[in-house]
Amino acid sequence: AQTVTQSQPEMSVQEAETVTLSCTYDTSESDYYLFWYKQPPSRQMILVIRQEAYKQQNATENRFSVNFQKAAKSFSLKISDSQLGDAAMYFCAYRSQTRSGGGADGLTFGKGTHLIIQP
Amino acid sequence: NAGVMQNPRHLVRRRGQEARLRCSPMKGHSHVYWYRQLPEEGLKFMVYLQKENIIDESGMPKERFSAEFPKEGPSILRIQQVVRGDSAAYFCASSPVRVNSPLHFGNGTRLTVT
């Protein structure tokens, strides 16, 4: 079974600064997808960015980028120019590309990192 | 284009009652997933359904919990004889095809068992 670990329960950053959230995962598969989701106090789950494991190039979405290290099974999220609206819980998630049951069709989430933006 | 709709937003039940949570997927989406989020935790997979079929229910407790996605109407997650430990946020997500499409989440239903 796959596992996702987010070792930082909480992170704090000054507005306009850069912050990196870490995520590691464990899998025996070679093809899979990785995601970062944002959950503000409204509880809505918002997709921030995704990465296909077969792609070597790191995904980027505006101020959000990832550092995907496949051999190290690491998938960190970098937020540049932090804004007050970035304050939220951030969840790293894994999804298998092949159907193998045991919840593989869905997402496996880490426990999340609470990001605080200080004005 | 409406997103994934879940209702109710909040649901309060006394111990022993039944809870019914509804989820309407995005238009054109035929795959539905249910997740449970306990306080201070990430989302945990419960069940994956397509129209009229349960594909994977490996994350759902064997007793008291059931899910359906009928040909017409929303997907329903049903919890019978609720207990305090069932208190959580329940999220529904949908996708148009499996695997290579991201999941779109609803805003969740907060179930409180008193």
mmCIF file of C-alpha atoms in Angstrom:
data_model
loop_
_atom_site.group_PDB
_atom_site.id
_atom_site.type_symbol
_atom_site.label_atom_id
_atom_site.label_comp_id
_atom_site.label_asym_id
_atom_site.label_seq_id
_atom_site.Cartn_x
_atom_site.Cartn_y
_atom_site.Cartn_z
ATOM 1 C CA ALA A 1 0.000 0.000 0.000
ATOM 2 C CA GLN A 2 1.117 3.505 -0.710
ATOM 3 C CA THR A 3 1.764 5.980 2.081
ATOM 4 C CA VAL A 4 2.218 9.737 2.007
ATOM 5 C CA THR A 5 4.105 11.592 4.734
ATOM 6 C CA GLN A 6 4.042 15.299 5.445
ATOM 7 C CA SER A 7 6.511 15.897 8.250
ATOM 8 C CA GLN A 8 5.628 19.536 8.914
ATOM 9 C CA PRO A 9 2.354 19.888 10.838
ATOM 10 C CA GLU A 10 2.646 23.674 10.640
ATOM 11 C CA MET A 11 4.684 26.233 8.728
ATOM 12 C CA SER A 12 4.776 30.003 9.003
ATOM 13 C CA VAL A 13 6.021 32.523 6.442
ATOM 14 C CA GLN A 14 6.082 36.280 6.065
ATOM 15 C CA GLU A 15 3.890 37.754 3.379
ATOM 16 C CA ALA A 16 5.777 38.064 0.046
ATOM 17 C CA GLU A 17 8.382 35.517 1.128
ATOM 18 C CA THR A 18 8.899 31.995 -0.243
ATOM 19 C CA VAL A 19 7.996 28.821 1.611
ATOM 20 C CA THR A 20 8.536 25.138 0.830
ATOM 21 C CA LEU A 21 6.262 22.378 2.079
ATOM 22 C CA SER A 22 7.718 18.891 2.123
ATOM 23 C CA CYS A 23 6.142 15.589 1.149
ATOM 24 C CA THR A 24 7.545 12.100 0.828
ATOM 25 C CA TYR A 25 5.770 8.974 -0.296
ATOM 26 C CA ASP A 26 6.338 5.274 -0.427
ATOM 27 C CA THR A 27 5.395 3.143 -3.430
ATOM 28 C CA SER A 28 6.636 0.212 -5.444
ATOM 29 C CA GLU A 29 5.011 1.513 -8.606
ATOM 30 C CA SER A 30 6.781 3.373 -11.390
ATOM 31 C CA ASP A 31 3.785 5.171 -12.872
ATOM 32 C CA TYR A 32 1.630 7.389 -10.713
ATOM 33 C CA TYR A 33 0.393 10.926 -10.142
ATOM 34 C CA LEU A 34 1.144 13.346 -7.352
ATOM 35 C CA PHE A 35 -0.978 16.289 -6.288
ATOM 36 C CA TRP A 36 -1.033 19.192 -3.900
ATOM 37 C CA TYR A 37 -4.457 20.259 -2.621
ATOM 38 C CA LYS A 38 -5.268 23.360 -0.624
ATOM 39 C CA GLN A 39 -8.016 23.378 2.006
ATOM 40 C CA PRO A 40 -8.917 26.843 3.350
ATOM 41 C CA PRO A 41 -11.182 27.280 6.403
ATOM 42 C CA SER A 42 -14.185 26.987 4.065
ATOM 43 C CA ARG A 43 -13.239 23.297 3.880
ATOM 44 C CA GLN A 44 -13.247 23.244 0.075
ATOM 45 C CA MET A 45 -10.541 21.044 -1.460
ATOM 46 C CA ILE A 46 -8.790 22.996 -4.216
ATOM 47 C CA LEU A 47 -6.322 21.402 -6.609
ATOM 48 C CA VAL A 48 -3.125 23.464 -6.606
ATOM 49 C CA ILE A 49 -0.804 21.489 -8.845
ATOM 50 C CA ARG A 50 -0.217 17.991 -10.178
ATOM 51 C CA GLN A 51 2.723 16.006 -11.476
ATOM 52 C CA GLU A 52 2.889 12.884 -13.621
ATOM 53 C CA ALA A 53 5.674 10.598 -12.436
ATOM 54 C CA TYR A 54 6.892 9.888 -15.967
ATOM 55 C CA LYS A 55 7.606 13.580 -16.533
ATOM 56 C CA GLN A 56 11.019 14.757 -15.420
ATOM 57 C CA GLN A 57 10.111 18.416 -15.705
ATOM 58 C CA ASN A 58 8.754 19.917 -12.512
ATOM 59 C CA ALA A 59 5.199 21.241 -12.740
ATOM 60 C CA THR A 60 4.586 24.973 -12.298
ATOM 61 C CA GLU A 61 1.368 26.951 -11.824
ATOM 62 C CA ASN A 62 1.990 30.679 -11.441
ATOM 63 C CA ARG A 63 3.481 31.151 -7.941
ATOM 64 C CA PHE A 64 3.332 27.443 -7.177
ATOM 65 C CA SER A 65 5.995 24.979 -8.266
ATOM 66 C CA VAL A 66 7.114 21.544 -7.222
ATOM 67 C CA ASN A 67 10.450 19.842 -6.747
ATOM 68 C CA PHE A 68 9.826 16.254 -7.802
ATOM 69 C CA GLN A 69 12.626 13.850 -6.951
ATOM 70 C CA LYS A 70 11.433 10.442 -8.131
ATOM 71 C CA ALA A 71 14.387 8.420 -6.855
ATOM 72 C CA ALA A 72 14.099 9.991 -3.429
ATOM 73 C CA LYS A 73 10.262 9.755 -3.551
ATOM 74 C CA SER A 74 10.016 13.391 -2.620
ATOM 75 C CA PHE A 75 7.469 15.936 -3.856
ATOM 76 C CA SER A 76 7.819 19.352 -2.235
ATOM 77 C CA LEU A 77 5.693 22.416 -2.966
ATOM 78 C CA LYS A 78 7.234 25.864 -3.246
ATOM 79 C CA ILE A 79 5.047 28.925 -2.886
ATOM 80 C CA SER A 80 6.678 32.149 -4.049
ATOM 81 C CA ASP A 81 5.577 35.650 -3.093
ATOM 82 C CA SER A 82 3.273 34.306 -0.375
ATOM 83 C CA GLN A 83 -0.083 36.038 -0.061
ATOM 84 C CA LEU A 84 -2.568 36.168 2.795
ATOM 85 C CA GLY A 85 -4.982 34.124 0.701
ATOM 86 C CA ASP A 86 -2.490 31.246 0.649
ATOM 87 C CA ALA A 87 -3.184 30.545 4.319
ATOM 88 C CA ALA A 88 -4.726 27.061 4.459
ATOM 89 C CA MET A 89 -4.078 23.392 5.066
ATOM 90 C CA TYR A 90 -2.032 21.858 2.273
ATOM 91 C CA PHE A 91 -2.337 18.178 1.477
ATOM 92 C CA CYS A 92 -0.004 16.108 -0.627
ATOM 93 C CA ALA A 93 -1.692 13.202 -2.402
ATOM 94 C CA TYR A 94 -0.726 10.147 -4.437
ATOM 95 C CA ARG A 95 -2.732 8.325 -7.068
ATOM 96 C CA SER A 96 -1.826 5.081 -8.773
ATOM 97 C CA GLN A 97 -1.928 4.943 -12.544
ATOM 98 C CA THR A 98 -2.825 1.273 -12.574
ATOM 99 C CA ARG A 99 -5.898 -0.226 -11.059
ATOM 100 C CA SER A 100 -5.000 -2.559 -8.215
ATOM 101 C CA GLY A 101 -7.822 -2.193 -5.736
ATOM 102 C CA GLY A 102 -7.292 -1.412 -2.090
ATOM 103 C CA GLY A 103 -8.249 2.176 -2.649
ATOM 104 C CA ALA A 104 -5.744 2.563 -5.459
ATOM 105 C CA ASP A 105 -8.382 4.098 -7.645
ATOM 106 C CA GLY A 106 -8.644 7.037 -5.311
ATOM 107 C CA LEU A 107 -6.163 9.372 -3.710
ATOM 108 C CA THR A 108 -3.916 8.644 -0.743
ATOM 109 C CA PHE A 109 -3.446 11.796 1.314
ATOM 110 C CA GLY A 110 -0.842 12.941 3.792
ATOM 111 C CA LYS A 111 -1.953 14.427 7.103
ATOM 112 C CA GLY A 112 -1.449 17.962 5.898
ATOM 113 C CA THR A 113 0.592 21.051 6.692
ATOM 114 C CA HIS A 114 -1.069 24.097 8.181
ATOM 115 C CA LEU A 115 0.401 27.157 6.434
ATOM 116 C CA ILE A 116 0.264 30.477 8.287
ATOM 117 C CA ILE A 117 0.967 33.722 6.450
ATOM 118 C CA GLN A 118 2.193 36.551 8.658
ATOM 119 C CA PRO A 119 1.426 40.052 7.393
ATOM 120 C CA ASN B 1 -20.775 24.733 -15.033
ATOM 121 C CA ALA B 2 -21.671 23.751 -11.483
ATOM 122 C CA GLY B 3 -19.062 21.936 -9.463
ATOM 123 C CA VAL B 4 -19.564 18.895 -7.285
ATOM 124 C CA MET B 5 -22.577 19.554 -5.085
ATOM 125 C CA GLN B 6 -22.897 18.018 -1.662
ATOM 126 C CA ASN B 7 -25.770 18.380 0.741
ATOM 127 C CA PRO B 8 -26.447 18.987 3.427
ATOM 128 C CA ARG B 9 -23.493 21.136 4.397
ATOM 129 C CA HIS B 10 -24.002 20.299 8.059
ATOM 130 C CA LEU B 11 -25.884 17.344 9.515
ATOM 131 C CA VAL B 12 -26.569 16.652 13.178
ATOM 132 C CA ARG B 13 -27.759 13.231 14.248
ATOM 133 C CA ARG B 14 -28.300 11.578 17.616
ATOM 134 C CA ARG B 15 -26.660 8.272 18.317
ATOM 135 C CA GLY B 16 -28.588 5.419 16.706
ATOM 136 C CA GLN B 17 -30.127 7.537 13.941
ATOM 137 C CA GLU B 18 -29.404 7.239 10.244
ATOM 138 C CA ALA B 19 -27.377 9.765 8.230
ATOM 139 C CA ARG B 20 -27.800 10.228 4.486
ATOM 140 C CA LEU B 21 -25.245 12.291 2.605
ATOM 141 C CA ARG B 22 -25.840 13.267 -0.996
ATOM 142 C CA CYS B 23 -23.437 14.072 -3.798
ATOM 143 C CA SER B 24 -24.163 15.277 -7.310
ATOM 144 C CA PRO B 25 -21.038 14.995 -9.488
ATOM 145 C CA MET B 26 -19.993 17.572 -12.018
ATOM 146 C CA LYS B 27 -21.837 17.417 -15.306
ATOM 147 C CA GLY B 28 -20.328 14.758 -17.527
ATOM 148 C CA HIS B 29 -18.596 12.969 -14.643
ATOM 149 C CA SER B 30 -19.488 9.323 -14.138
ATOM 150 C CA HIS B 31 -16.961 8.414 -11.433
ATOM 151 C CA VAL B 32 -17.644 9.260 -7.796
ATOM 152 C CA TYR B 33 -15.396 8.871 -4.760
ATOM 153 C CA TRP B 34 -16.240 9.297 -1.083
ATOM 154 C CA TYR B 35 -13.667 10.332 1.510
ATOM 155 C CA ARG B 36 -13.805 10.876 5.258
ATOM 156 C CA GLN B 37 -11.778 13.506 7.094
ATOM 157 C CA LEU B 38 -11.337 13.260 10.843
ATOM 158 C CA PRO B 39 -10.181 16.349 12.767
ATOM 159 C CA GLU B 40 -6.509 17.196 12.165
ATOM 160 C CA GLU B 41 -6.251 14.407 9.583
ATOM 161 C CA GLY B 42 -6.044 14.094 5.832
ATOM 162 C CA LEU B 43 -8.821 12.606 3.766
ATOM 163 C CA LYS B 44 -9.202 8.830 3.849
ATOM 164 C CA PHE B 45 -10.613 6.953 0.861
ATOM 165 C CA MET B 46 -13.862 5.119 1.514
ATOM 166 C CA VAL B 47 -15.501 4.003 -1.714
ATOM 167 C CA TYR B 48 -15.353 4.444 -5.485
ATOM 168 C CA LEU B 49 -18.474 4.104 -7.624
ATOM 169 C CA GLN B 50 -19.588 4.381 -11.190
ATOM 170 C CA LYS B 51 -23.218 4.555 -12.244
ATOM 171 C CA GLU B 52 -25.015 1.561 -10.679
ATOM 172 C CA ASN B 53 -21.714 -0.094 -9.714
ATOM 173 C CA ILE B 54 -19.494 -0.149 -6.667
ATOM 174 C CA ILE B 55 -15.964 -0.500 -8.015
ATOM 175 C CA ASP B 56 -13.903 -0.362 -4.826
ATOM 176 C CA GLU B 57 -15.275 -0.217 -1.280
ATOM 177 C CA SER B 58 -12.097 -1.283 0.481
ATOM 178 C CA GLY B 59 -11.983 1.853 2.631
ATOM 179 C CA MET B 60 -15.525 1.656 3.893
ATOM 180 C CA PRO B 61 -16.416 -0.022 7.191
ATOM 181 C CA LYS B 62 -18.181 -3.320 6.588
ATOM 182 C CA GLU B 63 -21.031 -2.569 8.962
ATOM 183 C CA ARG B 64 -23.467 0.333 9.037
ATOM 184 C CA PHE B 65 -21.990 2.069 5.983
ATOM 185 C CA SER B 66 -23.279 1.745 2.439
ATOM 186 C CA ALA B 67 -23.027 3.744 -0.764
ATOM 187 C CA GLU B 68 -24.873 3.872 -4.045
ATOM 188 C CA PHE B 69 -24.769 5.790 -7.294
ATOM 189 C CA PRO B 70 -28.022 5.105 -9.142
ATOM 190 C CA LYS B 71 -28.623 5.568 -12.836
ATOM 191 C CA GLU B 72 -30.598 8.697 -12.059
ATOM 192 C CA GLY B 73 -29.963 11.060 -9.185
ATOM 193 C CA PRO B 74 -27.117 11.745 -6.791
ATOM 194 C CA SER B 75 -24.740 9.360 -5.105
ATOM 195 C CA ILE B 76 -25.758 8.559 -1.523
ATOM 196 C CA LEU B 77 -23.544 7.646 1.404
ATOM 197 C CA ARG B 78 -25.660 6.111 4.119
ATOM 198 C CA ILE B 79 -24.610 5.556 7.697
ATOM 199 C CA GLN B 80 -26.974 3.531 9.854
ATOM 200 C CA GLN B 81 -27.109 3.650 13.664
ATOM 201 C CA VAL B 82 -24.550 6.428 13.868
ATOM 202 C CA VAL B 83 -22.061 6.557 16.747
ATOM 203 C CA ARG B 84 -19.965 9.456 18.046
ATOM 204 C CA GLY B 85 -16.919 8.142 16.164
ATOM 205 C CA ASP B 86 -18.729 8.760 12.868
ATOM 206 C CA SER B 87 -18.475 12.510 13.462
ATOM 207 C CA ALA B 88 -16.302 13.822 10.637
ATOM 208 C CA ALA B 89 -16.348 15.733 7.380
ATOM 209 C CA TYR B 90 -17.371 13.577 4.435
ATOM 210 C CA PHE B 91 -16.197 14.630 0.998
ATOM 211 C CA CYS B 92 -17.338 13.544 -2.401
ATOM 212 C CA ALA B 93 -15.192 13.870 -5.511
ATOM 213 C CA SER B 94 -15.895 13.163 -9.162
ATOM 214 C CA SER B 95 -13.960 12.699 -12.370
ATOM 215 C CA PRO B 96 -14.888 12.106 -16.012
ATOM 216 C CA VAL B 97 -12.558 9.138 -16.489
ATOM 217 C CA ARG B 98 -10.478 7.146 -14.090
ATOM 218 C CA VAL B 99 -6.817 7.636 -13.266
ATOM 219 C CA ASN B 100 -5.560 10.370 -15.558
ATOM 220 C CA SER B 101 -8.086 13.033 -14.593
ATOM 221 C CA PRO B 102 -7.824 15.029 -11.403
ATOM 222 C CA LEU B 103 -10.602 14.647 -8.881
ATOM 223 C CA HIS B 104 -12.918 17.588 -8.315
ATOM 224 C CA PHE B 105 -14.130 17.837 -4.747
ATOM 225 C CA GLY B 106 -17.344 19.089 -3.230
ATOM 226 C CA ASN B 107 -17.378 21.262 -0.122
ATOM 227 C CA GLY B 108 -18.092 18.329 2.143
ATOM 228 C CA THR B 109 -20.770 17.469 4.680
ATOM 229 C CA ARG B 110 -19.907 17.960 8.340
ATOM 230 C CA LEU B 111 -21.612 15.192 10.323
ATOM 231 C CA THR B 112 -21.942 15.684 14.058
ATOM 232 C CA VAL B 113 -23.258 12.860 16.197
ATOM 233 C CA THR B 114 -24.556 13.916 19.588
#
